[in-house]
mmCIF file of C-alpha atoms in Angstrom:
data_model
loop_
_atom_site.group_PDB
_atom_site.id
_atom_site.type_symbol
_atom_site.label_atom_id
_atom_site.label_comp_id
_atom_site.label_asym_id
_atom_site.label_seq_id
_atom_site.Cartn_x
_atom_site.Cartn_y
_atom_site.Cartn_z
ATOM 1 C CA GLN G 1 -57.059 13.845 44.791
ATOM 2 C CA ARG G 2 -55.612 11.310 47.197
ATOM 3 C CA GLN G 3 -55.450 12.278 50.852
ATOM 4 C CA MET G 4 -52.526 11.217 52.989
ATOM 5 C CA CYS G 5 -52.930 9.999 56.499
ATOM 6 C CA ILE G 6 -50.086 11.233 58.643
ATOM 7 C CA GLU G 7 -49.520 9.950 62.128
ATOM 8 C CA THR G 8 -48.699 13.192 63.876
ATOM 9 C CA ASP G 9 -50.348 16.296 65.286
ATOM 10 C CA GLU G 10 -51.512 17.972 62.059
ATOM 11 C CA THR G 11 -51.529 21.482 63.540
ATOM 12 C CA LEU G 12 -47.949 21.068 64.747
ATOM 13 C CA PHE G 13 -46.980 19.479 61.405
ATOM 14 C CA VAL G 14 -48.168 22.577 59.534
ATOM 15 C CA LYS G 15 -46.313 24.812 61.999
ATOM 16 C CA VAL G 16 -43.062 22.819 61.584
ATOM 17 C CA VAL G 17 -43.305 22.854 57.773
ATOM 18 C CA LYS G 18 -44.107 26.584 57.653
ATOM 19 C CA ALA G 19 -41.255 27.388 60.045
ATOM 20 C CA SER G 20 -38.856 25.235 58.019
ATOM 21 C CA PHE G 21 -39.724 26.865 54.713
ATOM 22 C CA GLY G 22 -40.052 30.354 56.191
ATOM 23 C CA GLN G 23 -36.294 30.835 55.974
ATOM 24 C CA ARG G 24 -35.461 28.491 53.093
ATOM 25 C CA ARG G 25 -31.728 29.036 52.874
ATOM 26 C CA LYS G 26 -31.198 28.359 56.554
ATOM 27 C CA MET G 27 -30.633 24.960 58.070
ATOM 28 C CA ILE G 28 -33.685 23.481 59.746
ATOM 29 C CA ARG G 29 -32.121 23.931 63.201
ATOM 30 C CA ASN G 30 -32.095 27.726 62.771
ATOM 31 C CA SER G 31 -35.531 27.903 61.140
ATOM 32 C CA LEU G 32 -37.183 25.918 63.932
ATOM 33 C CA LYS G 33 -35.226 27.657 66.682
ATOM 34 C CA SER G 34 -36.803 30.989 65.728
ATOM 35 C CA VAL G 35 -40.292 29.519 66.321
ATOM 36 C CA PHE G 36 -39.815 26.806 68.966
ATOM 37 C CA GLY G 37 -36.723 27.856 70.929
ATOM 38 C CA ASP G 38 -33.534 25.837 71.309
ATOM 39 C CA PHE G 39 -35.062 22.462 72.358
ATOM 40 C CA GLY G 40 -32.939 22.424 75.500
ATOM 41 C CA GLY G 41 -29.827 21.687 73.461
ATOM 42 C CA ALA G 42 -31.310 18.508 71.946
ATOM 43 C CA GLU G 43 -30.292 17.810 68.345
ATOM 44 C CA HIS G 44 -31.990 15.962 65.490
ATOM 45 C CA PRO G 45 -30.118 14.566 62.448
ATOM 46 C CA PHE G 46 -32.290 16.691 60.114
ATOM 47 C CA PHE G 47 -31.096 19.903 61.779
ATOM 48 C CA THR G 48 -28.128 20.131 59.394
ATOM 49 C CA ARG G 49 -30.337 19.956 56.291
ATOM 50 C CA ARG G 50 -32.521 22.504 54.510
ATOM 51 C CA ALA G 51 -36.314 22.238 54.254
ATOM 52 C CA GLU G 52 -36.319 21.457 50.525
ATOM 53 C CA GLN G 53 -34.187 18.378 51.236
ATOM 54 C CA LEU G 54 -36.898 16.661 53.322
ATOM 55 C CA GLY G 55 -39.898 14.659 52.196
ATOM 56 C CA VAL G 56 -43.293 14.369 53.872
ATOM 57 C CA ALA G 57 -42.324 11.308 55.925
ATOM 58 C CA GLU G 58 -39.236 13.111 57.198
ATOM 59 C CA PHE G 59 -41.324 16.130 58.192
ATOM 60 C CA VAL G 60 -43.668 13.758 60.071
ATOM 61 C CA GLU G 61 -40.667 12.309 61.912
ATOM 62 C CA LEU G 62 -39.373 15.817 62.657
ATOM 63 C CA THR G 63 -42.802 16.951 63.883
ATOM 64 C CA ASN G 64 -43.017 13.995 66.261
ATOM 65 C CA TRP G 65 -39.541 14.843 67.544
ATOM 66 C CA VAL G 66 -40.486 18.512 68.013
ATOM 67 C CA SER G 67 -43.600 17.479 69.959
ATOM 68 C CA ARG G 68 -41.354 15.626 72.445
ATOM 69 C CA PHE G 69 -38.700 18.330 72.849
ATOM 70 C CA SER G 70 -40.502 21.624 72.346
ATOM 71 C CA ILE G 71 -41.409 23.703 75.375
ATOM 72 C CA LEU G 72 -44.445 25.148 73.546
#
C-alpha cells in the first residue's frame, strides 16, 4: 500500500473530510459551517460543491484554507 504525503495538518484534514461527508447531500459550505462556524463570511470556491465532487488534493487545499479562516 502506497502512503501519500499531504502538506497540511493531518488532524484538521481528517476533521474537514469527516465534516464534509457527514452531510453528503449538502454543499460543503453548510457541512463545514456546522463544525467550524461561518468563517467570518469568507468564501471558498469549493463551498458550492458537494464532498463527493472533490479529490484528495482539493481537500488538502480546502483544509489549508480552513486553517487560515477558522476560529477553532
